[in-house]
Coordinates of C-alpha atoms and ligand atoms in Angstrom, one line a residue:
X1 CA 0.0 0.0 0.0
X2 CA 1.7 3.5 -0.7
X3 CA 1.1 6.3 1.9
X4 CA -0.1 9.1 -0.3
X5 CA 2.2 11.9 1.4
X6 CA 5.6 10.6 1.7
X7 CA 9.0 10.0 -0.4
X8 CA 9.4 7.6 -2.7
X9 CA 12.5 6.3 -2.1
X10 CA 14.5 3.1 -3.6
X11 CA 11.1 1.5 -4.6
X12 CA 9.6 2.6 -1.2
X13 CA 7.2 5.2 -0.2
X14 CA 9.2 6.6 3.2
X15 CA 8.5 9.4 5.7
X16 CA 10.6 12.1 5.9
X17 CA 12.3 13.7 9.0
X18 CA 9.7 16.2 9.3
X19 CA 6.3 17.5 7.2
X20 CA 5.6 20.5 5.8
X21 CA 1.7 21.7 5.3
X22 CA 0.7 22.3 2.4
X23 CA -2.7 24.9 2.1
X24 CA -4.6 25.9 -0.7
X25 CA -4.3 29.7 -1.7
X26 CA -7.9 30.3 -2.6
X27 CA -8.8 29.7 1.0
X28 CA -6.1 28.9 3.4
X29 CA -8.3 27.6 6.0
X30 CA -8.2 24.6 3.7
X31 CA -5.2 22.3 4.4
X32 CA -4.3 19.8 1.8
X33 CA -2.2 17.8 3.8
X34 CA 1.1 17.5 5.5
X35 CA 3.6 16.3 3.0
X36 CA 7.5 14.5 4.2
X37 CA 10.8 16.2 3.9
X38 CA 13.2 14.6 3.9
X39 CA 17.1 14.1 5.4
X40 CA 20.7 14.2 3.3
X41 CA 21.1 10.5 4.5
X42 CA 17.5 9.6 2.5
X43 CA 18.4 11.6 -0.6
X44 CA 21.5 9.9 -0.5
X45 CA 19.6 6.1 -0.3
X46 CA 17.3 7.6 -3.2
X47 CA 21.0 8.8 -5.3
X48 CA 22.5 5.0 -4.8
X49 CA 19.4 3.1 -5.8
X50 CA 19.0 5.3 -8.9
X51 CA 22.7 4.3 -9.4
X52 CA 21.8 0.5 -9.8
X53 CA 18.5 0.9 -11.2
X54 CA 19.9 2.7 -14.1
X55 CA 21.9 0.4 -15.5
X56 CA 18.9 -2.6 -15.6
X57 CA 17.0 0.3 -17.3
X58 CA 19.4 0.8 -19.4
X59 CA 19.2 -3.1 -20.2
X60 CA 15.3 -3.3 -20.3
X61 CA 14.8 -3.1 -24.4
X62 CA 12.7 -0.1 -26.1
X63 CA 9.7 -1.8 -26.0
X64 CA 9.6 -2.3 -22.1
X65 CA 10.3 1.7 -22.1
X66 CA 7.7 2.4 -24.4
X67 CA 5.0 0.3 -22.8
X68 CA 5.9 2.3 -19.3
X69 CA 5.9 5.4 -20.7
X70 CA 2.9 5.1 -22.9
X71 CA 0.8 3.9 -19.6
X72 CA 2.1 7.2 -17.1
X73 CA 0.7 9.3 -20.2
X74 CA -2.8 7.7 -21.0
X75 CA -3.2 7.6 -17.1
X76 CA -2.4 11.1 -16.2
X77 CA -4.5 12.2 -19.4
X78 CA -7.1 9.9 -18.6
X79 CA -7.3 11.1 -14.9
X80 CA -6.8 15.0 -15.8
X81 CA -10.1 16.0 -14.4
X82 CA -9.5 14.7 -10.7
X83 CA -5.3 15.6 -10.5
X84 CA -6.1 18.6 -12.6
X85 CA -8.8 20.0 -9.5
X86 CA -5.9 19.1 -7.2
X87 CA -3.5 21.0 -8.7
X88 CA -5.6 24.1 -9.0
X89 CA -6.1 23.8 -5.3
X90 CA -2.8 23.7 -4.3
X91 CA -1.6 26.5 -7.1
X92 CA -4.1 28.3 -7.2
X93 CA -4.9 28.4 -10.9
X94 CA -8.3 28.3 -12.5
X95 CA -9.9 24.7 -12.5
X96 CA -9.8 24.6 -16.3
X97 CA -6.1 25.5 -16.6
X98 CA -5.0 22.6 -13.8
X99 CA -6.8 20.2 -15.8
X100 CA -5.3 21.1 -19.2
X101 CA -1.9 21.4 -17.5
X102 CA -2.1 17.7 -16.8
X103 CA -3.8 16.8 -20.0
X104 CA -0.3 18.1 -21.4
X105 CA 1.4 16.5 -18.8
X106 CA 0.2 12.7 -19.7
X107 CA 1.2 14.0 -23.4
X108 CA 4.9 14.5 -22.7
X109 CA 4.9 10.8 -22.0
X110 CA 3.0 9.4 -24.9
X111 CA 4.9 11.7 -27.1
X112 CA 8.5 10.3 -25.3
X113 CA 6.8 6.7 -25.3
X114 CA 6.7 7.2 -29.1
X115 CA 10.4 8.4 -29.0
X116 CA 11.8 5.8 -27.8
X117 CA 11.2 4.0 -30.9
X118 CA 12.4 6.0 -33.4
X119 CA 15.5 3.9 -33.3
X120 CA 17.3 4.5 -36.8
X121 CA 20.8 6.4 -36.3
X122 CA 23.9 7.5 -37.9
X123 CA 26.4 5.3 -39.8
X124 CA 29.6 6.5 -42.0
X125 CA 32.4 4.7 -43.5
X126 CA 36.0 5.8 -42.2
X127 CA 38.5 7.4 -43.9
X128 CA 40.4 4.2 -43.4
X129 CA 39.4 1.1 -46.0
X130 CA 37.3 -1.7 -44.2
X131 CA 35.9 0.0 -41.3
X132 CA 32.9 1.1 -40.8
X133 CA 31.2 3.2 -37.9
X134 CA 28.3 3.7 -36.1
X135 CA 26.9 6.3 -33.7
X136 CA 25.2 5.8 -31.1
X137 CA 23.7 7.7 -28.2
X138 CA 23.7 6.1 -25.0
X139 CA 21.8 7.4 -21.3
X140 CA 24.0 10.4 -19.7
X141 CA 23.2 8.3 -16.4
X142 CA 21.4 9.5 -13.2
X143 CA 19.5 12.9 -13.7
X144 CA 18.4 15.2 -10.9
X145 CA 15.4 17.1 -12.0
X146 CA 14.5 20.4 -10.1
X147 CA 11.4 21.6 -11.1
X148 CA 8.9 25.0 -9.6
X149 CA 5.7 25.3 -8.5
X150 CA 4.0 27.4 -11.5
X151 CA 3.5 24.3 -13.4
X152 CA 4.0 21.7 -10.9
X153 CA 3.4 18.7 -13.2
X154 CA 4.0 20.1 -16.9
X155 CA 7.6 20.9 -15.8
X156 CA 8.5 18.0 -14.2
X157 CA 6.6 15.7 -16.9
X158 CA 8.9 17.5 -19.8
X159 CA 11.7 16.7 -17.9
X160 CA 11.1 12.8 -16.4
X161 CA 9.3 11.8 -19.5
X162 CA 12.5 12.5 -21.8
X163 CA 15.0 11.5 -18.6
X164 CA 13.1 7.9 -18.7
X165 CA 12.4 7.5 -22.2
X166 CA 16.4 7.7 -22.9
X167 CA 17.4 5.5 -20.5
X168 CA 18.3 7.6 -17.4
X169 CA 17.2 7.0 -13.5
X170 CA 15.4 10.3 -12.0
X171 CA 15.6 12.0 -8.9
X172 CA 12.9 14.5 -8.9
X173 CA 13.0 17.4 -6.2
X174 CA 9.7 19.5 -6.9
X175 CA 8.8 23.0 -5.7
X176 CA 7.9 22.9 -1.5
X177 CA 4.8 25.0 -2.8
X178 CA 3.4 22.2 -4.5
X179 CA 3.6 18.9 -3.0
X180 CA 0.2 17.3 -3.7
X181 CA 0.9 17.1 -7.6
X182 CA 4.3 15.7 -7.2
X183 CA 2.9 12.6 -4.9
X184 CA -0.3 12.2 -7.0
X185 CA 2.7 12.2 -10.5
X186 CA 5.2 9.9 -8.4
X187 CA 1.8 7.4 -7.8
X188 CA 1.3 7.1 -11.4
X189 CA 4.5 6.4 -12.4
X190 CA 5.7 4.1 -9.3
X191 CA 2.6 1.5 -11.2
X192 CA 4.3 1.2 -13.5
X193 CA 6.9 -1.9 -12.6
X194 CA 10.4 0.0 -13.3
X195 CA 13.1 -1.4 -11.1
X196 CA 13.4 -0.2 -7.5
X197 CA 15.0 3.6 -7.2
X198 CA 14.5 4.0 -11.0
X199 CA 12.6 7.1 -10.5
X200 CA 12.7 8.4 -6.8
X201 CA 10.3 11.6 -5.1
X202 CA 12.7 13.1 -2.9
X203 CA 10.6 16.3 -1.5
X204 CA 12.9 18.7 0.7
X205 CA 13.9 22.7 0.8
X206 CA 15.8 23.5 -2.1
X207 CA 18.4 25.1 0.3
X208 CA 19.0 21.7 1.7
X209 CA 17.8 19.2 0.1
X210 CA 17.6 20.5 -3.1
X211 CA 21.3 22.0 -2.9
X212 CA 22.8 18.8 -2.0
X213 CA 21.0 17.3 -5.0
X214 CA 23.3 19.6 -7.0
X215 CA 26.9 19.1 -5.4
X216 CA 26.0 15.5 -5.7
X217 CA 29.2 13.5 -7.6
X218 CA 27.0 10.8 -8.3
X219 CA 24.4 12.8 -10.4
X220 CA 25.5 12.9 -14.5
X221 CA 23.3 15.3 -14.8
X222 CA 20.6 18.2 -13.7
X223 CA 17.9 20.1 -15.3
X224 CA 16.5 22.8 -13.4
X225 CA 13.3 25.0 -14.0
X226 CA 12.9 27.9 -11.5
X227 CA 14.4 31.5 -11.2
X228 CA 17.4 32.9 -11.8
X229 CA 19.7 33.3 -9.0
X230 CA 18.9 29.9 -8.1
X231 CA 20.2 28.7 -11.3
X232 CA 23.3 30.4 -11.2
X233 CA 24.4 28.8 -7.7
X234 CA 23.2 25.9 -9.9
X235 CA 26.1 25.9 -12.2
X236 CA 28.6 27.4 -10.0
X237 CA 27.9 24.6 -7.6
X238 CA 27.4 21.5 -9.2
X239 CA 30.1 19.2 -9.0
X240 CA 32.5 19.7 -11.4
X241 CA 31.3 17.9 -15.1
X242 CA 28.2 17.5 -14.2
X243 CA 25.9 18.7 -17.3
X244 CA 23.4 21.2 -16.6
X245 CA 20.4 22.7 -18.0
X246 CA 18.6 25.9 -16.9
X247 CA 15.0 27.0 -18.0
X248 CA 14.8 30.1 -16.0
X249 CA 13.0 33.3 -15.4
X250 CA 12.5 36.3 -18.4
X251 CA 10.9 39.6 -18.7
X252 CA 8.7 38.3 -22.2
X253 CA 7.3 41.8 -24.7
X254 CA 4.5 41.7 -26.8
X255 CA 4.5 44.5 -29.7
X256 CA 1.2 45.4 -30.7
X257 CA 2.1 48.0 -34.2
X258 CA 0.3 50.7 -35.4
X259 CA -1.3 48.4 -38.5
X260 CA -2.6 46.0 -35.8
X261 CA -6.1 44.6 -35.4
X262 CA -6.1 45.7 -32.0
X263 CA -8.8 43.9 -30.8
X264 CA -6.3 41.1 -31.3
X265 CA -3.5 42.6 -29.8
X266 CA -5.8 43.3 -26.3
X267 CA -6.8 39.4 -26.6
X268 CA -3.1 38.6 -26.7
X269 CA -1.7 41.1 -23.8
X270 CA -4.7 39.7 -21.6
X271 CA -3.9 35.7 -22.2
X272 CA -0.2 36.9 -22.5
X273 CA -0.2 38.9 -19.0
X274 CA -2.7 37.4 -16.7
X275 CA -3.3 34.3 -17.7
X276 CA -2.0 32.2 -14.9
X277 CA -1.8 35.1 -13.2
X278 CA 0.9 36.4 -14.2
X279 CA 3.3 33.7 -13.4
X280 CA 4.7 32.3 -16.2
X281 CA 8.0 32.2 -17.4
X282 CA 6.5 33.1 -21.1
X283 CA 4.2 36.1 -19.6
X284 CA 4.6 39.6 -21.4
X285 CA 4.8 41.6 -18.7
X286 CA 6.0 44.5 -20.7
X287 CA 3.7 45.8 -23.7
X288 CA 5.1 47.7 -26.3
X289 CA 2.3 49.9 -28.3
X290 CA 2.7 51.8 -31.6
X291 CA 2.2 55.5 -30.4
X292 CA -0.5 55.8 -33.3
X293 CA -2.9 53.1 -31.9
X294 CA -2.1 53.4 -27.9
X295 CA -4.8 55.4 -26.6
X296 CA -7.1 52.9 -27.7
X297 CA -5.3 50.3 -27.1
X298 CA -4.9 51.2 -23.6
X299 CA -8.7 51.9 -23.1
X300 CA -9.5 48.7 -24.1
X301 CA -7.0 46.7 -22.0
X302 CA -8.5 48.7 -19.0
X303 CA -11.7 47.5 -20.0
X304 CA -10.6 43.7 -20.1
X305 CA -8.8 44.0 -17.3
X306 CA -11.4 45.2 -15.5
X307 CA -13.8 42.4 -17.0
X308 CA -11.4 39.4 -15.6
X309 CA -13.4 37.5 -13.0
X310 CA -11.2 36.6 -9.9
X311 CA -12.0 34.4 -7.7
X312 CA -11.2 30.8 -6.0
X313 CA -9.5 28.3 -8.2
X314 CA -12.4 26.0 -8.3
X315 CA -15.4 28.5 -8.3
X316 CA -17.0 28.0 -11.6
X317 CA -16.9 31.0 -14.3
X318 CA -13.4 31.9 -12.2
X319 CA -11.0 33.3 -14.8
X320 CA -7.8 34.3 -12.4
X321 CA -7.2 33.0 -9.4
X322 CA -4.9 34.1 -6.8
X323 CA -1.2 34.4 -6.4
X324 CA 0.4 31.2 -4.9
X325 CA 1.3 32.3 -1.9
X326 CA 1.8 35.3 0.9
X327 CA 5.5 35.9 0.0
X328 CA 4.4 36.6 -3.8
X329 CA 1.5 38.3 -3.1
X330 CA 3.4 41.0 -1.1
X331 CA 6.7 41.1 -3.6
X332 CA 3.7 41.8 -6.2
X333 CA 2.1 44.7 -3.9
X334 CA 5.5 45.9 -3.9
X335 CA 6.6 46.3 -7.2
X336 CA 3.2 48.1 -7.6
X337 CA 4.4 50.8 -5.1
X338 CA 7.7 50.5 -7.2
X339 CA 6.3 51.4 -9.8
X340 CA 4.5 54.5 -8.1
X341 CA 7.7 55.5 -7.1
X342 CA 9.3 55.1 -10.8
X343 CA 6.6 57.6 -12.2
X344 CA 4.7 54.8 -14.2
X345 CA 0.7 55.7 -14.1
X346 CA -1.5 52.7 -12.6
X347 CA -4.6 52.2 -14.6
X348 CA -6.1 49.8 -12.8
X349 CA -5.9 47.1 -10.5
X350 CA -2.5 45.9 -7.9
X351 CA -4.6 45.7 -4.8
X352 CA -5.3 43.0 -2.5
X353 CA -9.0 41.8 -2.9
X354 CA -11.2 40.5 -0.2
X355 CA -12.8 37.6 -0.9
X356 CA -15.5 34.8 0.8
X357 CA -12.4 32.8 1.4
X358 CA -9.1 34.4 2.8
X359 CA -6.6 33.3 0.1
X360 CA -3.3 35.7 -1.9
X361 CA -5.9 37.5 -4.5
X362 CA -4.8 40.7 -6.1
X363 CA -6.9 42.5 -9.1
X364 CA -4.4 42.7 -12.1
X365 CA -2.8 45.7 -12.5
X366 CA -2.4 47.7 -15.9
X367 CA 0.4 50.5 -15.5
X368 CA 0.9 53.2 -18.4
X369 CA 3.8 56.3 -19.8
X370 CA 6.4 53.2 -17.8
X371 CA 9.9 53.7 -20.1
X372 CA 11.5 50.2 -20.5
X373 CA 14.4 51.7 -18.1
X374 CA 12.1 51.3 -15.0
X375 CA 13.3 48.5 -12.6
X376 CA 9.3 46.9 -13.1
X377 CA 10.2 47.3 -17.0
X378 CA 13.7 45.4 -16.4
X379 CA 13.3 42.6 -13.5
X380 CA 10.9 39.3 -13.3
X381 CA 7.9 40.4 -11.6
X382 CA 6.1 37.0 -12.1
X383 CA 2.7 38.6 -11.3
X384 CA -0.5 39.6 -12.8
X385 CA 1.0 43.0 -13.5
X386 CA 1.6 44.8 -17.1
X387 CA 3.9 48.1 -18.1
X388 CA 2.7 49.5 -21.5
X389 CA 5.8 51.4 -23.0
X390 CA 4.5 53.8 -25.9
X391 CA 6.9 53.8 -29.1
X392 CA 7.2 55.5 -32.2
X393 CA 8.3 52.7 -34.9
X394 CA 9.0 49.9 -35.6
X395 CA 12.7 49.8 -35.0
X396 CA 12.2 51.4 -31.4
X397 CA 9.8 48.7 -30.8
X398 CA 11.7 46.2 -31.9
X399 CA 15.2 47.7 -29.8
X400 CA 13.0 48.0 -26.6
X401 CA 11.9 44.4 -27.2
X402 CA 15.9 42.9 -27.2
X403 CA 16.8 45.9 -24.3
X404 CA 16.6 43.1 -21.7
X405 CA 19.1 40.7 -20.1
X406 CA 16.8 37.7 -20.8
X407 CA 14.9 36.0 -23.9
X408 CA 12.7 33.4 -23.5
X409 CA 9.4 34.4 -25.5
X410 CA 8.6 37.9 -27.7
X411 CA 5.5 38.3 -29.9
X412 CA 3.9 41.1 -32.1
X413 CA 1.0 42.1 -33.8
X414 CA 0.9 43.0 -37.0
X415 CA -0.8 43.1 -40.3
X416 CA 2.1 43.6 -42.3
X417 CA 4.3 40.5 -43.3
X418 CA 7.7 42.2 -44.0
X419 CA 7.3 43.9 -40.2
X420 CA 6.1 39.8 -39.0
X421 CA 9.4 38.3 -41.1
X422 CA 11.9 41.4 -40.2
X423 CA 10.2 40.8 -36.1
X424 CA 10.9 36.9 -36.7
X425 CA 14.8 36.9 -37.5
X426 CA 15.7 39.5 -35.4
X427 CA 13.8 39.2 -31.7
X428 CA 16.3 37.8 -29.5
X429 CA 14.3 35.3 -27.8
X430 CA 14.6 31.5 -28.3
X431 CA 10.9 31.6 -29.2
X432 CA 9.0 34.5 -31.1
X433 CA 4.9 34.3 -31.4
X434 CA 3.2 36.4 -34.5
X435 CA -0.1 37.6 -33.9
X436 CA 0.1 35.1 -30.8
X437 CA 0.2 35.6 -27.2
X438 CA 3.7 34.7 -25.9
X439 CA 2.4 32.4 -24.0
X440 CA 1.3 29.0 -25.1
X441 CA 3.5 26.4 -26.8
X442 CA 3.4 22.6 -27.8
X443 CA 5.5 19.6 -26.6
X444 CA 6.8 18.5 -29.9
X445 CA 9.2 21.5 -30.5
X446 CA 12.2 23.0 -28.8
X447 CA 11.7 25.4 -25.6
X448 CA 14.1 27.8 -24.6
X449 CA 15.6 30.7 -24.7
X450 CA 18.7 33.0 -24.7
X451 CA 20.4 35.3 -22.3
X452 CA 19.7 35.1 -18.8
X453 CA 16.5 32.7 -19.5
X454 CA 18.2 29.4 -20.2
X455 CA 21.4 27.1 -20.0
X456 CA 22.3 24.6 -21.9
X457 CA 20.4 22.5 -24.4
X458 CA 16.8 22.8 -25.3
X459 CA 14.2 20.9 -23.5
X460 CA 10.8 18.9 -25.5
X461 CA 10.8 17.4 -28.7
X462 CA 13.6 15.5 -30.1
X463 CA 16.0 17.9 -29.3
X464 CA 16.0 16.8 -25.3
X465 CA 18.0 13.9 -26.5
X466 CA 21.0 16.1 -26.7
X467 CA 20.8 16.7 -22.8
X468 CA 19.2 12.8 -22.0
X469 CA 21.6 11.1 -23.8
X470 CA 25.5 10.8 -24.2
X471 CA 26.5 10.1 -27.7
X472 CA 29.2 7.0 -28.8
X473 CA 31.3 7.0 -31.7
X474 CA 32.1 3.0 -32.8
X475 CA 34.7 1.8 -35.1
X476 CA 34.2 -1.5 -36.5
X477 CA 37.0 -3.2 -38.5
X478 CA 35.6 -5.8 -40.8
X479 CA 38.2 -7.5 -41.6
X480 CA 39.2 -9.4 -45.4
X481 CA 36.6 -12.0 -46.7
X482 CA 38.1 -14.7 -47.7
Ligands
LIG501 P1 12.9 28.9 -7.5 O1 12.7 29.6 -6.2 O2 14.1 29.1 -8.3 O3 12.7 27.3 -7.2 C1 12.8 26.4 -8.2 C2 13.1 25.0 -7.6 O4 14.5 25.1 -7.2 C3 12.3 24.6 -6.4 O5 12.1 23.2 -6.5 C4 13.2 25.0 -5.3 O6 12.9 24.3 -4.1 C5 14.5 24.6 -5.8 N1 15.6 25.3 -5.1 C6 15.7 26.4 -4.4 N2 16.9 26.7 -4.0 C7 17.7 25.7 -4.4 C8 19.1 25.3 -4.3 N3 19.9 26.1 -3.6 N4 19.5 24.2 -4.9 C9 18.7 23.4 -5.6 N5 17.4 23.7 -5.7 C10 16.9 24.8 -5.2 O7 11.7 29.2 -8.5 P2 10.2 29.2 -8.2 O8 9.9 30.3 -7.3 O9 9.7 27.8 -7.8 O10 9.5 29.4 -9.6 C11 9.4 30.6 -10.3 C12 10.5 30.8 -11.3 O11 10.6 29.7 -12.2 C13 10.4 32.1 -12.1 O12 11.6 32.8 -12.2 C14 9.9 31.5 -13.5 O13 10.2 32.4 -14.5 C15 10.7 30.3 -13.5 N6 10.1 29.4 -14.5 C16 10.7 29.2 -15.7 C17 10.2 28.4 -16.7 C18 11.0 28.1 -18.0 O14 10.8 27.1 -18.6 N7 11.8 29.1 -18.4 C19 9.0 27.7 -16.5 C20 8.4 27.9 -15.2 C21 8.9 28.7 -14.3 P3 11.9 25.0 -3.0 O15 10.6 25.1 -3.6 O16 11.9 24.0 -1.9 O17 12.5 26.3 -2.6
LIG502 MG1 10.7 29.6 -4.6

């Protein structure tokens, strides 16, 4: 029998040294339950175990892969309804959004089931007469996977999905914030028979638990999802050779020009800046509007603004929830009063709201006349907060759009192609949306981005096998028939 709130450990579901609570942030007089922490001397059983089970994985065939991964995928999507109102209630996003995050979730693994198969590599002859080579790409090993609590299963599904699929053993730290979905994940996939400490739940601080993960000699290698300064002890950390990849933080614009249908450009900057509320690592926080069409775009992004339902997570017709938690709801009311202070012009919204239930719920906040030199214009704010900065062409646009240290996501809108094409080659973001919110993007493709946003190889698609996997050159000598 597994005991829903604990580690799972070596094959084992274990208690931890001490529990955390975890509480829902649409009403925190709801407690979800007390969830295990655990010691250095339990991570370290989980790191051994994943030691030996990786090499029987290793051994296992494709098929065997394939069948496990295809059955955590059709389970999780299959089941997206019930994990998908649990993760609203510990996240605090809208019921709809939860369930579509683990809809996508279960589809990581069918799409890495179907990976594992697609099995034909690269040969060459040598330079030298009757050899031939092959090569081959082989698990990197034992993979420590640190993921955050925005999207508590997405994350970590993109990352254990591809981990498994190429042969690796997992240790999978999640975000403290969000326990419930990393337990209800670890359940499905400990069904599946994979050999003991395979794939290990090792919940903790990141400080502690977390950190130690990282200096670990026995990890091959870590991908990590979560903010920036986090990820740069990360690197300067990890044991020496161990291979790392960072999906971090960014500070996302969305152009709207001055040949726009603006009615599309508000729909974009509403999705792009409050969906979630706000906390995405794709959000455009910062809106960049063609002086010629600004007034009204402004009046009409009041306007939805204004129009956004918020209210609990699982309250029907709910459209934002709230924040996930105290600390982010007062660094949020805080860069509001920033941006006071800058001289930016709030239109609307960045105040606490009382609701029936006592829970972290701000009204979205619209600022206006912000320059893209203002601290809210430069640093993560990872709220439901937008700065529109008014410009006067295309070319300022496009400069105020690459004038930051990050580049995850960028987006216009545009009726005109040569603006769309010109916006496309030169946005430096690793992904750019036309006439798109910049949030939103499939599982089959490559995610990243550049600057301060990511280290390290892409993640999803086929391009994660150039983090999950190692490659091997052979040479074969054929010898003389005779
Ligand atoms: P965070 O504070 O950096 O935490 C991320 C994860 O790292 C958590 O599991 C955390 O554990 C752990 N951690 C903290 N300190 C650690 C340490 N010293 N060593 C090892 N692990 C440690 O980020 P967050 O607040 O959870 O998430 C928000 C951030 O994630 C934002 O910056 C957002 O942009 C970013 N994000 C990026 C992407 C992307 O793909 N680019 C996607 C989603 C989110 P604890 O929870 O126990 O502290
Ligand atoms: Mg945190």
């Amino acid at each position: 029998m597994t005991t829903p709130n604990h580690n799972f450990i070596a094959g084992n579901w274990i208690a931890g040294e001490s529990e955390i609570e975890n509480r829902n942030p649409s009403d925190t007089s709801d407690l979800i339950g007390m969830y295990a922490q655990a010691n250095v001397a339990q991570l370290d059983n989980a790191i051994d175990a994943a030691c030996d089970a990786q090499k029987l994985w290793q051994k296992v065939g494709i098929e065997a892969r394939y069948n496990s991964l295809m059955a955590i995928g059709q389970e999780m999507i299959a089941r997206s309804g019930e994990l998908g109102e649990l993760l609203s209630r510990e996240e605090g996003k809208p019921r709809a959004e939860g369930v579509g995050e683990v809809y996508r979730a279960g589809q990581f693994f069918t799409y890495y089931a179907a990976e594992t198969l697609r099995q034909i590599g690269d040969t060459a002859d040598s330079t030298r007469p009757n050899i031939e080579i092959d090569v081959r790409r082989e698990p990197v090993g034992v993979v420590a996977i640190i993921s955050p609590w925005n999207f508590p299963i997405a994350t970590a599904s993109w990352k254990i999905a591809p981990a498994l699929a190429f042969g690796n053993a997992v240790i999978w730290k999640p975000a403290n914030v969000t326990p419930a979905s990393a337990v209800a994940f670890a359940e499905i996939i400990q069904r599946q028979s994979l050999p003991a400490g395979l794939f290990n739940l090792v919940m903790g601080s990141g400080s502690s638990i977390g950190q130690r993960l990282v200096e670990s000699s026995q990890v091959d290698a870590i991908s990590f999802t979560g903010s920036v300064p986090v990820g740069r002890g990360i690197v300067s950390t990890a044991d020496s050779f161990t291979k790392v990849q960072l999906e971090m933080g960014s500070k996302n614009a969305l152009v709207v020009m001055d040949d726009a249908d603006i009615d599309l450009g508000v729909s974009c900057a509403l999705n792009g800046a409050f969906g979630g509320s706000g906390q995405k690592c794709t959000a455009s926080s910062r809106l960049v509007v063609h002086s010629d069409v600004h007034d009204e775009f402004v009046e009409k992004l009041v306007a939805g603004t204004k129009a956004f339902k918020v209210g609990h997570a699982l309250e029907e017709g709910t459209q934002l929830g709230p924040v996930v938690s105290d600390d982010q709801l007062q660094s949020n009311l805080d860069y509001i009063k920033l941006g006071q202070k800058e001289g930016a012009e709030l239109l609307f919204g960045g105040i606490r709201l009382d609701m029936p239930t006592e829970g972290y719920y701000m009204a979205p906040a619209v600022f206006a006349n912000t320059t893209n030199d203002m601290q809210i214009n430069r640093e993560e704010m990872f709220g439901p907060i937008a700065s529109v900065i008014k410009v006067g062409s295309y070319d300022e646009a496009l400069a105020t759009v690459n004038d930051t240290r990050f580049g995850l996501t960028s987006g216009i809108v545009t009726r005109s192609l040569s603006r769309a094409s010109h916006f496309r080659r030169n946005a430096k973001t690793g992904c750019v949306m036309i006439n798109l919110p910049t949030a939103g993007t499939d599982y089959h493709v490559p995610f990243g981005g550049r600057g301060d946003s990511s280290y390290g190889p892409r993640e999803q698609g086929s391009y994660a096998k150039e983090f999950y996997t190692t490659v091997k050159t052979a040479y074969i000598s054929c010898g003389e028939v005779g």
